[in-house]
XYZ file of C-alpha atoms in Angstrom:
247
model
C -0.200 0.243 0.048
C 1.091 3.594 -0.154
C 1.840 5.963 -2.953
C 4.553 5.516 -4.666
C 5.605 8.568 -6.042
C 3.727 12.487 -4.374
C 2.638 13.446 -7.738
C 1.350 12.811 -11.001
C 2.543 14.025 -14.252
C -0.320 14.588 -16.578
C -1.001 15.193 -20.163
C -2.444 18.152 -21.078
C -5.818 17.656 -24.179
C -6.452 19.567 -27.586
C -9.276 19.629 -29.494
C -9.088 18.474 -33.734
C -7.020 21.343 -35.078
C -5.608 23.157 -37.929
C -1.276 23.008 -39.039
C -1.592 26.532 -37.444
C -3.638 26.194 -34.489
C -2.144 23.499 -33.541
C 1.801 24.866 -33.455
C 0.297 27.988 -31.480
C -1.179 25.150 -28.697
C 0.916 22.699 -28.720
C 4.003 26.024 -27.736
C 1.093 27.070 -24.972
C 1.626 23.678 -23.529
C 5.634 23.424 -23.333
C 5.250 27.554 -21.533
C 3.535 25.807 -19.188
C 5.807 22.912 -17.954
C 3.554 19.956 -19.713
C 5.675 17.125 -21.334
C 2.593 15.578 -22.985
C -0.673 16.592 -25.406
C -3.280 14.217 -26.473
C -5.547 16.158 -29.416
C -8.711 14.477 -30.689
C -8.565 13.242 -33.989
C -10.629 11.383 -36.700
C -12.660 13.895 -38.610
C -10.287 12.957 -42.169
C -6.272 11.250 -42.011
C -4.805 14.061 -43.775
C -6.028 16.213 -41.139
C -5.265 14.499 -38.571
C -1.341 14.131 -40.190
C -1.237 17.658 -40.998
C -2.107 18.127 -37.127
C 0.828 16.320 -35.956
C 3.026 17.824 -38.705
C 2.227 21.372 -36.905
C 2.646 20.137 -33.402
C 6.424 18.469 -34.222
C 7.515 21.723 -36.561
C 6.261 23.571 -33.186
C 7.837 22.280 -30.927
C 9.645 19.115 -31.907
C 9.979 16.171 -29.454
C 9.595 18.630 -26.731
C 6.056 16.971 -25.954
C 5.723 13.179 -26.093
C 2.391 12.919 -28.580
C -0.420 10.830 -28.798
C -3.830 11.246 -31.625
C -7.167 9.964 -30.534
C -9.764 9.243 -32.829
C -12.084 7.721 -31.216
C -12.417 5.071 -33.458
C -13.895 6.858 -36.576
C -11.398 5.407 -38.991
C -11.655 1.261 -40.309
C -9.458 -0.692 -39.666
C -7.726 -0.552 -43.636
C -7.724 3.561 -42.692
C -5.986 3.248 -39.139
C -3.858 0.890 -40.366
C -2.764 3.502 -43.304
C -2.538 5.840 -41.743
C -0.573 4.632 -38.835
C 2.346 4.021 -41.235
C 1.949 7.378 -41.971
C 2.464 9.019 -38.566
C 5.626 6.527 -37.709
C 8.041 9.231 -39.223
C 6.600 11.451 -36.459
C 7.310 9.593 -33.226
C 4.341 9.483 -31.351
C 3.777 8.003 -27.848
C 0.834 5.941 -29.282
C -2.468 6.293 -31.171
C -5.036 6.029 -29.072
C -8.337 3.795 -30.030
C -8.585 4.293 -34.327
C -10.932 1.580 -34.245
C -14.546 0.243 -32.916
C -13.993 -1.575 -29.056
C -14.700 -5.204 -31.615
C -13.895 -7.634 -33.369
C -10.720 -6.905 -30.447
C -8.855 -8.966 -33.540
C -9.038 -6.043 -35.943
C -6.582 -4.514 -33.085
C -4.064 -7.341 -33.094
C -3.911 -6.804 -36.974
C -3.496 -3.426 -36.657
C -1.230 -3.802 -33.992
C 0.968 -5.847 -36.688
C 0.813 -3.113 -39.786
C 2.789 -0.867 -38.064
C 5.183 0.079 -36.103
C 3.142 3.142 -34.312
C 2.326 2.050 -30.552
C -1.461 0.987 -30.692
C -3.323 2.333 -27.286
C -7.150 0.967 -26.208
C -9.048 3.021 -24.297
C -12.617 2.164 -25.058
C -12.368 -1.396 -25.550
C -11.176 -1.575 -22.098
C -14.581 -1.903 -19.508
C -13.061 -4.626 -17.212
C -10.492 -7.048 -15.712
C -11.118 -9.330 -17.770
C -11.575 -7.409 -20.676
C -7.828 -6.220 -20.226
C -6.948 -9.749 -19.958
C -8.267 -10.822 -22.860
C -6.182 -8.116 -24.131
C -3.089 -8.582 -23.151
C -3.777 -12.409 -23.622
C -4.090 -11.762 -27.538
C -1.141 -8.549 -27.824
C -3.677 -6.415 -29.282
C -2.127 -3.460 -27.587
C 0.871 -1.442 -26.489
C -0.775 0.666 -24.334
C -4.299 0.570 -21.817
C -5.995 3.575 -21.046
C -8.711 2.649 -18.384
C -11.739 4.528 -17.261
C -12.641 4.316 -13.350
C -16.960 4.825 -14.151
C -16.206 2.711 -17.225
C -14.109 -0.312 -15.529
C -15.948 0.371 -11.953
C -14.227 2.281 -10.109
C -10.286 2.711 -8.472
C -10.112 -0.887 -7.606
C -11.042 -2.123 -10.883
C -8.849 0.118 -12.048
C -6.157 -0.711 -9.989
C -6.743 -4.594 -10.880
C -6.120 -3.802 -14.728
C -2.975 -1.905 -13.697
C -1.524 -4.622 -12.053
C -2.530 -6.707 -14.682
C -0.542 -4.044 -17.139
C 2.736 -3.689 -14.924
C 2.314 -8.020 -15.247
C 2.592 -8.113 -18.862
C 4.929 -5.006 -19.097
C 2.122 -2.782 -20.833
C 1.765 0.463 -19.349
C -1.624 2.342 -17.605
C -3.025 5.171 -18.792
C -6.034 7.433 -16.675
C -8.142 7.995 -19.055
C -10.451 11.503 -18.797
C -13.847 12.958 -19.554
C -13.686 16.678 -18.274
C -13.814 15.515 -14.547
C -14.805 17.134 -11.710
C -12.432 17.196 -8.922
C -13.546 14.132 -6.782
C -13.308 12.133 -9.827
C -9.724 13.393 -10.437
C -8.225 13.031 -7.446
C -9.675 9.523 -7.434
C -7.276 9.037 -10.934
C -4.349 10.843 -8.905
C -4.988 8.149 -6.249
C -5.223 5.218 -8.054
C -1.788 6.646 -10.198
C 0.225 7.689 -7.202
C -0.309 4.039 -6.036
C 0.424 1.651 -8.954
C 3.322 1.572 -10.701
C 2.072 0.527 -14.415
C -0.009 4.624 -14.011
C 3.479 6.388 -13.661
C 3.001 7.673 -17.957
C 1.032 11.062 -18.028
C -2.388 10.202 -17.258
C -4.934 12.392 -19.174
C -7.130 15.011 -17.439
C -8.264 18.016 -18.784
C -8.841 19.621 -15.102
C -7.272 23.019 -15.877
C -9.517 23.490 -18.682
C -12.365 23.824 -15.613
C -13.743 27.840 -15.187
C -15.156 26.154 -11.879
C -15.450 22.799 -9.733
C -17.369 21.534 -6.742
C -15.155 21.364 -3.693
C -14.654 23.371 -1.071
C -10.830 23.599 -2.816
C -9.901 22.468 -5.963
C -6.968 20.658 -7.145
C -3.939 22.412 -7.895
C -1.746 21.648 -10.869
C 1.919 23.019 -11.262
C 3.944 22.730 -14.653
C 1.487 19.724 -15.772
C 1.738 17.854 -12.249
C -0.661 17.720 -9.245
C 0.369 16.131 -5.942
C -1.467 13.767 -4.385
C -4.206 15.101 -2.242
C -3.201 13.992 1.716
C -6.830 14.392 3.087
C -8.631 11.763 4.695
C -11.137 9.775 2.265
C -10.540 11.583 -1.251
C -9.054 14.070 -0.385
C -11.409 16.925 -1.189
C -14.712 18.362 0.134
C -17.500 18.793 -1.786
C -18.564 22.518 -1.562
C -22.883 22.355 -1.023
C -23.929 25.478 -2.792
C -21.168 24.346 -5.682
C -23.106 22.195 -6.030
C -26.402 22.776 -5.905
C -25.895 25.180 -8.313
C -24.148 23.315 -10.939
C -27.390 19.844 -10.362
C -29.094 18.344 -12.549
C -32.574 17.655 -12.290
C -33.293 15.830 -15.352
C -31.414 15.035 -18.148
C -33.093 15.336 -21.772
C -32.750 14.100 -24.888
C -32.639 15.746 -28.709
């Protein structure tokens, strides 16, 4: 038990951008102290390639670079783009294809030297066991709210560590409590030693009494009881949703 590291490195996140804008944003993140950038992708393979080129032309290798098309491409499209991305030294190419069948991810890994990461395919420890057994990914990105909480994500990390496959906590515009859970987990499990996804820095306001503090792309592990954050009743009431409607 206990923590392995007193602070956790975070990856900055960026939406789909043009060549020029990608470079501008990448330079800003470097100035803020970040060492890893994750970008959304998937609208068009050539636009993805130009965006990656924009980042690399602007900051070189000062940022580890990840791109995430969110299952946008077919296996053949993903393989072609992955090969085109090889000269740009991505840390990984995240879930470019649908989560199933898993055999497609196995095939994709055989087509390129660009490392393949899986997120939507990672739903619980059992799914991770199958991914590892079949060699379908070089990186794993679980979500606490998908996998079942801190315990299952810790188990996923233990499986990844045993197989030599790094794990990265995935994010979804999380508020303080979920971000704190991710930080505790990443600090306590060797598999989560790389920069973990977070958009917490972009929040206008949190629902906690005191917001978590990010400095130079890192966040210290809270040392208060529980997750180390307290909810602010007034803020929770302010942002509460009484019903969900669908268009």
